[in-house]
Short mmCIF file of C-alpha atoms in Angstrom, two decimals:
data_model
loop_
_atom_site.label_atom_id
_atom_site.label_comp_id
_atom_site.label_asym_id
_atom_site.label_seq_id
_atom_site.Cartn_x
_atom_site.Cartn_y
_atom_site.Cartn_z
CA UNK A 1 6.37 -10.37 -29.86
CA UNK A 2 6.48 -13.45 -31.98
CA UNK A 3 6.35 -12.93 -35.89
CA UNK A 4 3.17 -13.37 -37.74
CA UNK A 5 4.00 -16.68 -39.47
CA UNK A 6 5.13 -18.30 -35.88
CA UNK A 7 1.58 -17.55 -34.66
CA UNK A 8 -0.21 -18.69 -38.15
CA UNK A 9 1.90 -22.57 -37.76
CA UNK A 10 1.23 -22.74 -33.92
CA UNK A 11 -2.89 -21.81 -34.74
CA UNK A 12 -2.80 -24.28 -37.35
CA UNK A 13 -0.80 -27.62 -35.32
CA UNK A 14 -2.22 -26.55 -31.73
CA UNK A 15 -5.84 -24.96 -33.00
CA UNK A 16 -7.63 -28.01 -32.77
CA UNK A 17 -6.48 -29.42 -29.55
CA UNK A 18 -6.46 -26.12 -27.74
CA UNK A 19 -10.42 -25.41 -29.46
CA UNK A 20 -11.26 -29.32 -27.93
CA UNK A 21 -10.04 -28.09 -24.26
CA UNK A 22 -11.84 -24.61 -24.32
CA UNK A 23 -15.32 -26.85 -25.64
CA UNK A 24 -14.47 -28.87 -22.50
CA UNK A 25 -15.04 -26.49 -20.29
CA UNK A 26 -17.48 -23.73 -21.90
CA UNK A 27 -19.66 -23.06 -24.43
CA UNK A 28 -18.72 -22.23 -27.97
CA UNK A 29 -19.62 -18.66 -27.85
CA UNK A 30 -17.08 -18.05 -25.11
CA UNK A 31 -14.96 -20.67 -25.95
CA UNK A 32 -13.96 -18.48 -29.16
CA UNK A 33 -13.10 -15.66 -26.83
CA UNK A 34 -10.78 -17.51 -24.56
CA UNK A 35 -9.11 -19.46 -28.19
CA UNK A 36 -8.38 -15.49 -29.36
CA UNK A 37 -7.02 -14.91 -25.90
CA UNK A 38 -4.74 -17.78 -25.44
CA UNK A 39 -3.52 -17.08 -29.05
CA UNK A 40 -2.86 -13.21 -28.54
CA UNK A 41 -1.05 -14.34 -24.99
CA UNK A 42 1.11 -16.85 -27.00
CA UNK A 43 1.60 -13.91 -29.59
CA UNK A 44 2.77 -11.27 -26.94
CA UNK A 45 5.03 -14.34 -25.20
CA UNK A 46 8.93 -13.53 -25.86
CA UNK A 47 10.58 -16.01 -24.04
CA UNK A 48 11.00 -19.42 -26.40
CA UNK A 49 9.87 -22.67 -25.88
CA UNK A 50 12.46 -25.50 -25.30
CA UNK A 51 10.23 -27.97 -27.17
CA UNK A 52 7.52 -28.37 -29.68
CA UNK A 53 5.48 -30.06 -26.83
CA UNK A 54 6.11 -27.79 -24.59
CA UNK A 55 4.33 -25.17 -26.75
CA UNK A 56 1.44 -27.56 -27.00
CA UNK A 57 1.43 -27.87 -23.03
CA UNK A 58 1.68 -24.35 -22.24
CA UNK A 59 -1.37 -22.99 -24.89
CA UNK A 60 -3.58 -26.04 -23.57
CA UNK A 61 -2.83 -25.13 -19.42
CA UNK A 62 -3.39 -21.39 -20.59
CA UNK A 63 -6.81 -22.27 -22.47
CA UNK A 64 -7.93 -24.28 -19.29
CA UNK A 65 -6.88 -21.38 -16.64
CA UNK A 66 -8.13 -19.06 -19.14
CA UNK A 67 -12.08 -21.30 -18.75
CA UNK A 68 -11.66 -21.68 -14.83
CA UNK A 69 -11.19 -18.39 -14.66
CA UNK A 70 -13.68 -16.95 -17.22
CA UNK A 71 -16.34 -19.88 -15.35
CA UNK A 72 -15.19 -18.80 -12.12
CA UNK A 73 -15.71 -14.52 -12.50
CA UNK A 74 -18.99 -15.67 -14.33
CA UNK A 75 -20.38 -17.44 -11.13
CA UNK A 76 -19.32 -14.81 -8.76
CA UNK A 77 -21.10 -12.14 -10.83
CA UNK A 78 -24.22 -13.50 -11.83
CA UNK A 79 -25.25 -14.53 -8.05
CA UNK A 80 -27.03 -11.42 -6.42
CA UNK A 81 -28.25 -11.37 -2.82
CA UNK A 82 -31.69 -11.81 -4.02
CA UNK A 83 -31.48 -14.61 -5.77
CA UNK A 84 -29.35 -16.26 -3.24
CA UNK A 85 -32.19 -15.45 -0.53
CA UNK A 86 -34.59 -16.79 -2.60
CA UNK A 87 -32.47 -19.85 -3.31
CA UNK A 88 -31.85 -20.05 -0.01
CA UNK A 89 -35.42 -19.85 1.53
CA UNK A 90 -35.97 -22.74 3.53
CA UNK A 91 -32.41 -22.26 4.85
CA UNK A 92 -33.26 -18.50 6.16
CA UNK A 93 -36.66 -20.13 7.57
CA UNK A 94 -34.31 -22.55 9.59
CA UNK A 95 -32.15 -19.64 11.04
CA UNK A 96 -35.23 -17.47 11.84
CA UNK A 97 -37.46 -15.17 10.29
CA UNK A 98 -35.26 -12.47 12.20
CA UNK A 99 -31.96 -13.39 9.40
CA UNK A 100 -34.10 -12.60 6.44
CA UNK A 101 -35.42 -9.45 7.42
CA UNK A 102 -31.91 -8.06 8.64
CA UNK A 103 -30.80 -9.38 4.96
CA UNK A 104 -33.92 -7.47 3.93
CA UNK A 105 -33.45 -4.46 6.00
CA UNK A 106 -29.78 -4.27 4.48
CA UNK A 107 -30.84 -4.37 0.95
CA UNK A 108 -33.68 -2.18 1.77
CA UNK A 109 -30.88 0.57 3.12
CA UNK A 110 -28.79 -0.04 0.21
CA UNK A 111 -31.72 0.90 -2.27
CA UNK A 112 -31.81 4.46 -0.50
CA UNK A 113 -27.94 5.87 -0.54
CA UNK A 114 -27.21 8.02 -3.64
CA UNK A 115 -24.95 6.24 -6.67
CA UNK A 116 -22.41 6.44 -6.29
CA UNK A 117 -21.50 4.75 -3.56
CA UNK A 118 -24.84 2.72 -4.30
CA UNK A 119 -23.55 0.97 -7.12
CA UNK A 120 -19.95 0.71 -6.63
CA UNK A 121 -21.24 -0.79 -2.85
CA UNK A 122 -23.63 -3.63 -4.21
CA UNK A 123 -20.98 -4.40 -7.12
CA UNK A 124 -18.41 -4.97 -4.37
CA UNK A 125 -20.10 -6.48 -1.58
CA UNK A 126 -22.98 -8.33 -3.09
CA UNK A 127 -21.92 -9.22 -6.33
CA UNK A 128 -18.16 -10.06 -5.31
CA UNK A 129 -16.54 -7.92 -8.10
CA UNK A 130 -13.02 -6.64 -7.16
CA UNK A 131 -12.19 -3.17 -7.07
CA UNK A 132 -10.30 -2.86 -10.38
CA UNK A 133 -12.77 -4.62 -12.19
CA UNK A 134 -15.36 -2.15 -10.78
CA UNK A 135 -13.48 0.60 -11.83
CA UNK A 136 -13.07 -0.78 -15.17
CA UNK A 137 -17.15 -0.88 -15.50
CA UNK A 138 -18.04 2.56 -14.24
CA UNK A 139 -14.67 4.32 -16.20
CA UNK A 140 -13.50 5.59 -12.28
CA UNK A 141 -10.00 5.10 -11.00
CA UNK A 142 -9.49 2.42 -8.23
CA UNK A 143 -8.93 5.11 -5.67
CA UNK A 144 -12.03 6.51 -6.23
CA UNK A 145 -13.90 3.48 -5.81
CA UNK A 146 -12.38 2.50 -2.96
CA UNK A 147 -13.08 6.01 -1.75
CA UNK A 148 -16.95 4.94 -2.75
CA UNK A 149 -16.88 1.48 -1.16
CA UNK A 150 -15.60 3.48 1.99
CA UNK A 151 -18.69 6.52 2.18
CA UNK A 152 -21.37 3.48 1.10
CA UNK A 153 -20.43 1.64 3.96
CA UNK A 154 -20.00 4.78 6.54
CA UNK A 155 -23.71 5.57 5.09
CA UNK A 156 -24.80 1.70 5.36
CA UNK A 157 -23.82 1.48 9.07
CA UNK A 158 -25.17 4.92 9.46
CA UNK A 159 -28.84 4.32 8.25
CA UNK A 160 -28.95 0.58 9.66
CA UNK A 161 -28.02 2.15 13.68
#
């Protein structure tokens, strides 16, 4: 771990340029959370740096990757099936009224199982969320949710047949 007065110099030559790149890609509320994370990263980083610009290149690629990713988990959460189908209306009337009320029929069946695997089920398949991070939000280890996904599905397939 880098000494205190290492990270204090870097915030104060690099803080402005690496604040400008995170305001490039997101707003200012998260943009402070990715600024504290590229900071604490550069805090916890051991190896050194052969350069001064190489410091300034490495902070600035880990604020951007640290926005795409932070933009990217953002978009793959906040999309539910719902909203998609609704979004999606005039393409579902294309492919047939049939489509939409399978998709219907699916969510329908989904509403019915117990939680868990209810929850763990529409986090996975509908919102996109990875197991770990799932496991993170409902305080289960991974096996178990997997072990969720699993039974939701076998009760999914079950109650659609």
């Amino acid at each position: 771990m880098r000494d205190a007065r290492d990270i204090e110099e870097t915030v104060e030559i690099y803080g402005d340029a690496v604040w400008r790149a995170c305001l490039t890609y997101v707003p200012a509320h998260d943009a402070e959370d990715v600024f504290q994370d590229v900071f604490a990263k550069y805090a916890q980083r051991d190896d050194p740096f052969r350069e001064q610009e190489h410091v300034k290149a490495w902070l600035l690629r880990v604020a951007i990757n640290g926005c795409k990713d932070l933009l990217r988990s953002r978009a793959r959460a906040n999309v539910s099936l719902d909203a998609e189908m609704e979004r999606r209306g005039d393409t579902f009337a294309c492919e047939g009224k049939e489509r939409a009320s399978e998709v219907r029929e699916v969510l329908d069946a989904l509403n019915r199982l117990s939680d868990p695997p209810k929850t763990p089920l529409y986090l996975f398949a509908c919102e996109g969320y990875t197991v770990p991070e799932i496991a993170r939000m409902v305080g289960a280890p991974e096996g178990t949710v997997y072990s969720w996904i699993t039974r939701g599905r076998k009760q999914l397939k079950e109650a659609l047949s």
